Coordinates of C-alpha atoms and ligand atoms in Angstrom, one line a residue:
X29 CA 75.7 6.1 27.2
X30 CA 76.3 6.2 23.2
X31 CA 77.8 9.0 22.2
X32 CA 75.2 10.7 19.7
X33 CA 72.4 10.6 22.0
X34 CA 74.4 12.4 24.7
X35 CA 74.9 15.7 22.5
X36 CA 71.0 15.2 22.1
X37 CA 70.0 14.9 25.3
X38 CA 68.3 17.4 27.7
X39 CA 69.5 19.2 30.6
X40 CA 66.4 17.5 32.5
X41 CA 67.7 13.7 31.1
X42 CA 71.1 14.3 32.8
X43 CA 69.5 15.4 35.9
X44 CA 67.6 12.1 35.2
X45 CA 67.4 10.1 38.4
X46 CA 65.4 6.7 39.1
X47 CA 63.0 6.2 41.9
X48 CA 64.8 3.8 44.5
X49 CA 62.0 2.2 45.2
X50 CA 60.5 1.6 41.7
X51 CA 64.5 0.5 40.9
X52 CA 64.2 -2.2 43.6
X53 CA 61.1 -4.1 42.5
X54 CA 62.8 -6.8 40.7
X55 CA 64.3 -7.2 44.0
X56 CA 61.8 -7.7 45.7
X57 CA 60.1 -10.3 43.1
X58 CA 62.7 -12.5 44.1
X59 CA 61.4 -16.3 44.9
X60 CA 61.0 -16.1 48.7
X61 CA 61.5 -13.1 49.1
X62 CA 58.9 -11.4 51.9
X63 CA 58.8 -7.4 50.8
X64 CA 57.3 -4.8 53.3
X65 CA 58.8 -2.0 50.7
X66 CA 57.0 -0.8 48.1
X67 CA 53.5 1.0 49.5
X68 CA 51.2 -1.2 47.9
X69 CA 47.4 -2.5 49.2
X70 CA 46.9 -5.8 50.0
X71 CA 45.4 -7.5 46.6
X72 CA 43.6 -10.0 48.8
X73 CA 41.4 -7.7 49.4
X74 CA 40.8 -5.4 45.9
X75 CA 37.4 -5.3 45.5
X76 CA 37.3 -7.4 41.9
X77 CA 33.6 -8.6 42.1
X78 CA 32.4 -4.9 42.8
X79 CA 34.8 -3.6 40.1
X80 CA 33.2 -6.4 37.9
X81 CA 30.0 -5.4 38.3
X82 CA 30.9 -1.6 37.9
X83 CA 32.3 -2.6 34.3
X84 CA 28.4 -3.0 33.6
X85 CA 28.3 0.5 32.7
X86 CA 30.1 -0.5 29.5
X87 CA 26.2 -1.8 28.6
X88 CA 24.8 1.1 29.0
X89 CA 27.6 4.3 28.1
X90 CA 29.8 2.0 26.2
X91 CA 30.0 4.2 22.9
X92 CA 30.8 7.4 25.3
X93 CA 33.1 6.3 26.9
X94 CA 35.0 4.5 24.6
X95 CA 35.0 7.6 23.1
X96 CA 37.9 10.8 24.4
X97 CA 36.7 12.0 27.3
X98 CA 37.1 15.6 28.2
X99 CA 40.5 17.1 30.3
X100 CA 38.8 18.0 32.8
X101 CA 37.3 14.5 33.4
X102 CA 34.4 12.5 33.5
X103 CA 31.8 14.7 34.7
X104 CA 29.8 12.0 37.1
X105 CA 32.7 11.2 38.6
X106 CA 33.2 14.6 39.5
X107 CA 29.6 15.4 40.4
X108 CA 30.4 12.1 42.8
X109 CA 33.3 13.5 44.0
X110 CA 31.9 16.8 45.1
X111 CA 29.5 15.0 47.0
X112 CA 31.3 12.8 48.5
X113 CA 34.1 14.7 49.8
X114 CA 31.7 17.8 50.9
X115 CA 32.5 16.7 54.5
X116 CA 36.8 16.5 54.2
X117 CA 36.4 20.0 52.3
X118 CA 33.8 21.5 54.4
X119 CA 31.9 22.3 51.7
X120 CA 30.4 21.4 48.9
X121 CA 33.1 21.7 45.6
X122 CA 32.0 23.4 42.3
X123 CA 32.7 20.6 39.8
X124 CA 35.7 23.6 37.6
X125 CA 37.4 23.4 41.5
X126 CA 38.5 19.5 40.5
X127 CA 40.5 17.8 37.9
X128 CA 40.4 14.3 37.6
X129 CA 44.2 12.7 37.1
X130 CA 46.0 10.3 35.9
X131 CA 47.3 9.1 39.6
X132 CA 48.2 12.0 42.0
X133 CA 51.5 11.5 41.2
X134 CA 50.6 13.8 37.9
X135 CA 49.1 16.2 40.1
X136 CA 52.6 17.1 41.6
X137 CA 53.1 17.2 37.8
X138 CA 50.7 19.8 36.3
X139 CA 51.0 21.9 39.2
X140 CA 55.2 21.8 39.0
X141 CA 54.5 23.1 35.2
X142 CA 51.7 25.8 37.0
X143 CA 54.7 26.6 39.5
X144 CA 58.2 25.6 39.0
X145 CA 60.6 27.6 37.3
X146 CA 64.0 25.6 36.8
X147 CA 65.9 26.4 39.8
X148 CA 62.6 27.4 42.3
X149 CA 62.3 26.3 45.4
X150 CA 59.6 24.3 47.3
X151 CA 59.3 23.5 50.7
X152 CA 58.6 20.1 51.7
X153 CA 58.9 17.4 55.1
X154 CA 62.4 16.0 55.7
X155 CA 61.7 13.2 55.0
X156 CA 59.0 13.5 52.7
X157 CA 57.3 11.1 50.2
X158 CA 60.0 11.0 47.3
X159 CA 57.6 10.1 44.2
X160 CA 56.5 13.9 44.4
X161 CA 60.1 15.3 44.8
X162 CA 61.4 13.0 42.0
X163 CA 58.4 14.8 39.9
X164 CA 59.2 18.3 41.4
X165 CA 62.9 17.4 40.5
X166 CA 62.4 17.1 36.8
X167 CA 60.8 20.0 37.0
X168 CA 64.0 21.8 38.1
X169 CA 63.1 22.4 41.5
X170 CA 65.1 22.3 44.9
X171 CA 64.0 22.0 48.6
X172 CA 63.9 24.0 51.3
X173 CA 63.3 20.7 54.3
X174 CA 61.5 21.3 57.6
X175 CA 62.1 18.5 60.3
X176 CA 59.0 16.8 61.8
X177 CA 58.2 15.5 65.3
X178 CA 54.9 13.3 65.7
X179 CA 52.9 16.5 65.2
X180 CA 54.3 16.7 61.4
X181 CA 56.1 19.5 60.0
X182 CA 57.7 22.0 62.5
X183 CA 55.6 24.8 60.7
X184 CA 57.4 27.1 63.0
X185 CA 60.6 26.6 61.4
X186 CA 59.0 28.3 57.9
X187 CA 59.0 32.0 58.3
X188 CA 62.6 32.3 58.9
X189 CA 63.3 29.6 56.0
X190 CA 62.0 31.6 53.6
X191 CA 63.0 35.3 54.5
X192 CA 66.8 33.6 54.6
X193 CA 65.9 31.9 50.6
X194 CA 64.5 35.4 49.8
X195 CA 67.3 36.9 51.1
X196 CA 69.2 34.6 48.8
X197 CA 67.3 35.7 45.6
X198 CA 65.6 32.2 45.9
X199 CA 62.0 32.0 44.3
X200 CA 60.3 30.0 47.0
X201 CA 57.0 29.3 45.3
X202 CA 54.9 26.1 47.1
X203 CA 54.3 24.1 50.9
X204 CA 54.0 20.5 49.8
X205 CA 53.0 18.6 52.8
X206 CA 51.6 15.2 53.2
X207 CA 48.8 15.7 56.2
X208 CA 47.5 12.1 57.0
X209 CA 49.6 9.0 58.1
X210 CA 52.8 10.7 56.5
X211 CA 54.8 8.5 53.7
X212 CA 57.5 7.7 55.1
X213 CA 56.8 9.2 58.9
X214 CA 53.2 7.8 59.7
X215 CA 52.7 10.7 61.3
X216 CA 49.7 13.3 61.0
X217 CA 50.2 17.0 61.0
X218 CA 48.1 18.5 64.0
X219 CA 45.2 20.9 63.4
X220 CA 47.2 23.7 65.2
X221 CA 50.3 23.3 62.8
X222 CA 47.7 23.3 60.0
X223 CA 46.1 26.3 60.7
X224 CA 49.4 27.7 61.1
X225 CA 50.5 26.8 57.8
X226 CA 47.8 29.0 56.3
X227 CA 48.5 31.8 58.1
X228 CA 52.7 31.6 56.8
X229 CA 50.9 30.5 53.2
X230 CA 49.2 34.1 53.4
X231 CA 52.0 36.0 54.9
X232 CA 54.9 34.8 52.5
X233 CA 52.3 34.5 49.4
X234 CA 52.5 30.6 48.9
X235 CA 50.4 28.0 47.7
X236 CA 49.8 24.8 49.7
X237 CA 50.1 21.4 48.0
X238 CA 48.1 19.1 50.8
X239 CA 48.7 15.7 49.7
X240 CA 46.3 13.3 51.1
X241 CA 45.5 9.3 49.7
X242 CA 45.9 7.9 53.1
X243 CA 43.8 10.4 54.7
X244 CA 40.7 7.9 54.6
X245 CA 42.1 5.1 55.8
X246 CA 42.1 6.0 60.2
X247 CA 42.1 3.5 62.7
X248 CA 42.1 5.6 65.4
X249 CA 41.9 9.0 66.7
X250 CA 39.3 11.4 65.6
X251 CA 39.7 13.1 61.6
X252 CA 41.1 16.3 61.8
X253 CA 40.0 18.7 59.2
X254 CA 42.0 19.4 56.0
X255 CA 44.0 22.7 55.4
X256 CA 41.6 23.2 52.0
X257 CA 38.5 23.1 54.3
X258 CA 39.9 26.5 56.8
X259 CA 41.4 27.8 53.5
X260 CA 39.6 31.2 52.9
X261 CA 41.9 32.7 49.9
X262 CA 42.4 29.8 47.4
X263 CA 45.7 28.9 48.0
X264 CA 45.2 24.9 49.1
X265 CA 46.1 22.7 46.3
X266 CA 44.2 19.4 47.8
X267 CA 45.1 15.8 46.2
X268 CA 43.8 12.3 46.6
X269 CA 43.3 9.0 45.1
X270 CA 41.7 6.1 44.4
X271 CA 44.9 4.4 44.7
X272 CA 44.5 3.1 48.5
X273 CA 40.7 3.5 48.9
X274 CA 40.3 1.3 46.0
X275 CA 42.9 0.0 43.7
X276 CA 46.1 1.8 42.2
X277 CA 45.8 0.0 38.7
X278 CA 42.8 2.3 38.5
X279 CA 45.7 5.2 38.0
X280 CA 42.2 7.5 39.1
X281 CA 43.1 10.4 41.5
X282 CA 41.9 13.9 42.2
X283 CA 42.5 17.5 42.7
X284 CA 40.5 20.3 44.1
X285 CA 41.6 24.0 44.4
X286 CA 41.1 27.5 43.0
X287 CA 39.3 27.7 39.9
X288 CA 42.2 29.8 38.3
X289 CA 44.9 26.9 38.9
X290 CA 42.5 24.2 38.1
X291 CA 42.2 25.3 34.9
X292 CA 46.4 25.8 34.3
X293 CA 46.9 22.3 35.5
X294 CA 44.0 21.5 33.2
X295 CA 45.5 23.6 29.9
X296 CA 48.7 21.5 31.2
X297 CA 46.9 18.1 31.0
X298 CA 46.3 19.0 27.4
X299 CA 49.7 18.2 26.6
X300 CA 50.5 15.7 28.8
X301 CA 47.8 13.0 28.4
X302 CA 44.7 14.7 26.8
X303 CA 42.3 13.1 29.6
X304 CA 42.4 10.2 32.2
X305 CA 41.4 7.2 30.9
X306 CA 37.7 7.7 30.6
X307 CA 36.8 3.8 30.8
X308 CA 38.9 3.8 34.0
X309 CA 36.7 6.8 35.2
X310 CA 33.6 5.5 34.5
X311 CA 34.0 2.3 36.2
X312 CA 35.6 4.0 38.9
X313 CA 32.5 6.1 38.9
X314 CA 30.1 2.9 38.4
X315 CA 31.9 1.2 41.8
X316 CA 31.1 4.8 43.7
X317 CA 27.5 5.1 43.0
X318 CA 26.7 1.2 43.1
X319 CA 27.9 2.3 47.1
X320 CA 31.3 -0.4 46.8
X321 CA 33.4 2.6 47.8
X322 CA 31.5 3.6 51.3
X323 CA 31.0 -0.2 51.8
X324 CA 34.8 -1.2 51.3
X325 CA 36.2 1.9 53.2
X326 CA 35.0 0.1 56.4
X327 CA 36.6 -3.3 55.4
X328 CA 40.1 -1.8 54.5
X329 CA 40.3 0.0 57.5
X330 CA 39.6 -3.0 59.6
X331 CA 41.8 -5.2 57.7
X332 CA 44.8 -2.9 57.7
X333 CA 44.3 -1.8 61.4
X334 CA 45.0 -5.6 62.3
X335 CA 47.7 -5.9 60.1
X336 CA 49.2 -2.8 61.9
X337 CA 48.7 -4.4 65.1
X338 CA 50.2 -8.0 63.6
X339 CA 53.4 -5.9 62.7
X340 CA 53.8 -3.8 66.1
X341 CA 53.5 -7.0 68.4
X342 CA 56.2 -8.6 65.9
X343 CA 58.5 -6.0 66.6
X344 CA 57.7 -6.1 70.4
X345 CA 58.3 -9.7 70.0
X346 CA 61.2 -10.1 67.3
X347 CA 63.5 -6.6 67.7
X348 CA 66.4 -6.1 70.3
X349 CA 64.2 -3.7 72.5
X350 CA 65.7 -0.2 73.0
X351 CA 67.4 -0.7 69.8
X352 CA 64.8 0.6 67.2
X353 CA 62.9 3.3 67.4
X354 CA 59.0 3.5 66.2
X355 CA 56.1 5.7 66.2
X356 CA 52.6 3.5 65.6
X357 CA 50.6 4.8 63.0
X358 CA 47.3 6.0 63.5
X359 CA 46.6 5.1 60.2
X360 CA 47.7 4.8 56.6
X361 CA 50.1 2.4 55.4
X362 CA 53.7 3.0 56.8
X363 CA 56.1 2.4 60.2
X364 CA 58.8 4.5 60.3
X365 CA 61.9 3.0 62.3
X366 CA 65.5 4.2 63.9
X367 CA 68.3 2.0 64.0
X368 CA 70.8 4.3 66.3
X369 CA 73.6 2.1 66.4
X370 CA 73.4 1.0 63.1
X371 CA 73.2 2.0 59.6
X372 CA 70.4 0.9 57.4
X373 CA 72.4 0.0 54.3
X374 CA 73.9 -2.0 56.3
X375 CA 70.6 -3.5 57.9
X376 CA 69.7 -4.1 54.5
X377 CA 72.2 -5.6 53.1
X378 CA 71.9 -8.5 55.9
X379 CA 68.3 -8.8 55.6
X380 CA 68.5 -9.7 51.7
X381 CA 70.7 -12.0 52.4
X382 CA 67.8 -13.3 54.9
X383 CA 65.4 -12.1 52.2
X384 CA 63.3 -9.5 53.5
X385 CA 63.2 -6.6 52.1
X386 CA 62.0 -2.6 53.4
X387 CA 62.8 0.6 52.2
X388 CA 65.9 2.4 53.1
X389 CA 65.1 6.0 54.6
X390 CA 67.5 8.1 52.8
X391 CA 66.1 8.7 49.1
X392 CA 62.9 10.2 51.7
X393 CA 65.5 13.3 52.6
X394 CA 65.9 15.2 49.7
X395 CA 68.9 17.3 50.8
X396 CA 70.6 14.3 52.3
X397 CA 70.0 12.4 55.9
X398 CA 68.0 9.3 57.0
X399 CA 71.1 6.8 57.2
X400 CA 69.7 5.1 60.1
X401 CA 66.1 5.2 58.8
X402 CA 64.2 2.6 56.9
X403 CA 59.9 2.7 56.1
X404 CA 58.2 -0.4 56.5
X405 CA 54.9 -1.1 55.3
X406 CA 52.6 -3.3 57.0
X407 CA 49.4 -3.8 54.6
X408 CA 51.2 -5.4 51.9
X409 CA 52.2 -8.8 53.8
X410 CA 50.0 -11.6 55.0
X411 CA 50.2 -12.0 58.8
X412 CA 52.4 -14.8 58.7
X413 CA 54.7 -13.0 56.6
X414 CA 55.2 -10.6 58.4
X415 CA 55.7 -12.5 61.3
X416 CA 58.4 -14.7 59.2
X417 CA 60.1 -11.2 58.0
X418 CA 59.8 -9.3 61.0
X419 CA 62.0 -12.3 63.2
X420 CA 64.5 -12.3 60.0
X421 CA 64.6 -8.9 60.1
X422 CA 65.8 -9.3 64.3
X423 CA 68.0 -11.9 63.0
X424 CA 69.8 -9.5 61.0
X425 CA 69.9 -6.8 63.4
X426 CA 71.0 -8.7 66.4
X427 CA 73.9 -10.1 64.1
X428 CA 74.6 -6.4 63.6
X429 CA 74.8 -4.8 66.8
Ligands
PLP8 C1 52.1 10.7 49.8 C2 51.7 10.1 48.5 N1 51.3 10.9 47.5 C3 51.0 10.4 46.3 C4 51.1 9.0 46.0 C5 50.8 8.5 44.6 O1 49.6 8.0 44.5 P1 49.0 7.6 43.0 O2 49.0 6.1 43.0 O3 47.7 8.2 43.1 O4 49.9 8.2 42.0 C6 51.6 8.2 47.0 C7 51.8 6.7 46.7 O5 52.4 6.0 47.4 C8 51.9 8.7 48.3 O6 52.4 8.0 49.3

């Protein structure tokens, strides 16, 4: 570090930490190299003819939206959106309930500047996604981590978790939660933890940040109905994207909540990017009402339901049985896996060296765990790719254990 910018710096830059996974992608570029790491769709499939034929609105609003678009975003996209998602939110949104972003990832972000004070508190999965506690983070917040089981979050755990922070003097201000096909965990949170959630969200006065871009993409089991949608008091923050319905280089997501917070995180947007980009919203918009988005939803979930199934009967077929642990998805994008005997630095390590490459679990616990842990995700590789990585990945454990 040179020496001048140091006396210059913030107290946020020397709290300054990378995302692991982010850090890792030259890695991962490596020739040969077969990655189940980073969450990413499978480009195969991106939708580029549809998206090319949604850029036609260019002919016809070209000079609007060229033009700044307003904070609160493009307003057919949002009319869309309160359509569209009427049945997740069990009713039909006002279009000042949503704010388009700039990813969800700057949803975490406005409402951590509606929220966070340096030194707040937030309580979150353990593990739990670690884009949104590397926001919170800079923010100056710390967590207060539940365990899960495959039901989610042990909600139960929460009433005596905050009267102890209380206790402490410690401002506990949100419930960030990730509902659907959990990053890292797979898991969903059950409808009975959920409506319990609400009812400790009331009692202890917090808001609920229900983080949802997977929630769409179900292979099996029936939908069970979002936190915002039994929310009677305006306290559900609820986000999604178009990142895994669609395509992430879109950078178009989605918030819907009260009115009141809406329109902080929207003051907040001001400063931060002015609007999303409006030719981004508008093709995004273009794709929705051409009906790309309801015909594609279909196609991914089919698609990535196989590839779930092609990387369970590889580890039936490539791991030392009773070795690692899973719990299969119901959805989503991510495997979850327990190595007991062995650490997953270690595992990782090996399987470089074999070059494969997955996701170690700790930078998921953000008060410190998950050393036998790794994420996997399974939409990313071809099938034979995952049937090459998964046996390297045996390989390397076997040569471990
Ligand atoms: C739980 C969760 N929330 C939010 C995001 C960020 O999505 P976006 O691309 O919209 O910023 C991800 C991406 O992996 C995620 O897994």
């Amino acid at each position: 570090m040179s020496n001048f910018l140091e006396s210059l710096y913030s107290q946020a830059t020397f709290n300054l930490k990378p995302s692991p996974i982010r850090e890792m992608l030259h890695l991962i570029r490596r020739p040969g190299m077969i990655s189940f790491a980073g969450g990413m769709p499978d480009p195969e499939i991106f939708p580029v003819e549809q998206f090319k034929e949604a850029a036609g609105i260019l002919d016809r609003e070209g000079k609007d939206v060229l033009q700044y678009g307003t904070t609160e975003g493009y307003l057919p996209l949002k009319e869309f959106l309160a359509e569209w998602t009427a049945p997740k939110m069990g009713r039909k949104l006002a279009t000042d309930e949503i704010l388009i972003t700039t990813g969800s990832t700057q949803i975490v972000d406005l409402l951590s500047w509606v929220l966070i004070d340096k030194g707040d508190w937030v309580i979150c999965e353990e593990p739990t996604f670690l884009g949104a506690t590397l926001t919170m983070r800079n923010h100056g917040a710390s967590f207060l981590t539940v365990p899960c089981d495959e039901n989610g979050m042990k909600v139960d755990m929460i009433p005596e978790m905050v009267e102890k922070a209380r206790k402490e003097g410690k401002k506990v201000k949100f419930i960030y939660t990730i509902v659907n096909f959990h990053n890292p965990l797979g898991c969903d949170l059950s409808l009975e933890r959920r409506k319990k959630l609400i009812e400790i969200a009331e009692k202890y006065n917090l808001l609920i940040l229900e983080d949802d871009p997977y929630g769409y993409v179900r292979f099996d089991g029936e939908e069970i109905p979002s936190i915002f949608s039994m929310d009677t008091s305006g306290r559900v923050v609820f986000a999604c994207s178009f990142s895994k319905i669609l395509a992430p280089g879109t950078r178009v997501a989605w918030c819907a909540g009260n009115k009141e917070v809406i329109r902080k995180m929207t003051v907040f947007k001001q400063g931060v990017d002015v609007c999303t980009s409006v030719v981004a919203q508008a093709m995004v918009y273009e794709y929705c009402r051409l009906g790309h988005l309801d015909s594609f939803l279909p196609k991914i979930i089919d698609h990535y339901r196989k590839k779930r199934d092609a990387m369970e009967e590889a580890f039936r077929k490539y791991l030392p049985q009773g070795e690692v642990k899973w719990l299969t998805p119901r959805g989503g994008f991510f495997y979850w896996l327990e190595t007991p005997k062995v650490k997953a630095k270690d595992l990782f390590e090996k399987a470089v060296e074999k070059k494969v490459a997955f996701v170690l679990g700790e930078p998921f616990f953000p008060n410190g765990g998950g050393e036998h842990n790794f994420r996997m995700c399974f939409t990313f590789a071809s099938k034979e790719q995952t049937e090459e990585g998964i046996s390297r990945l045996g390989e390397a454990l076997r040569e471990l254990l």
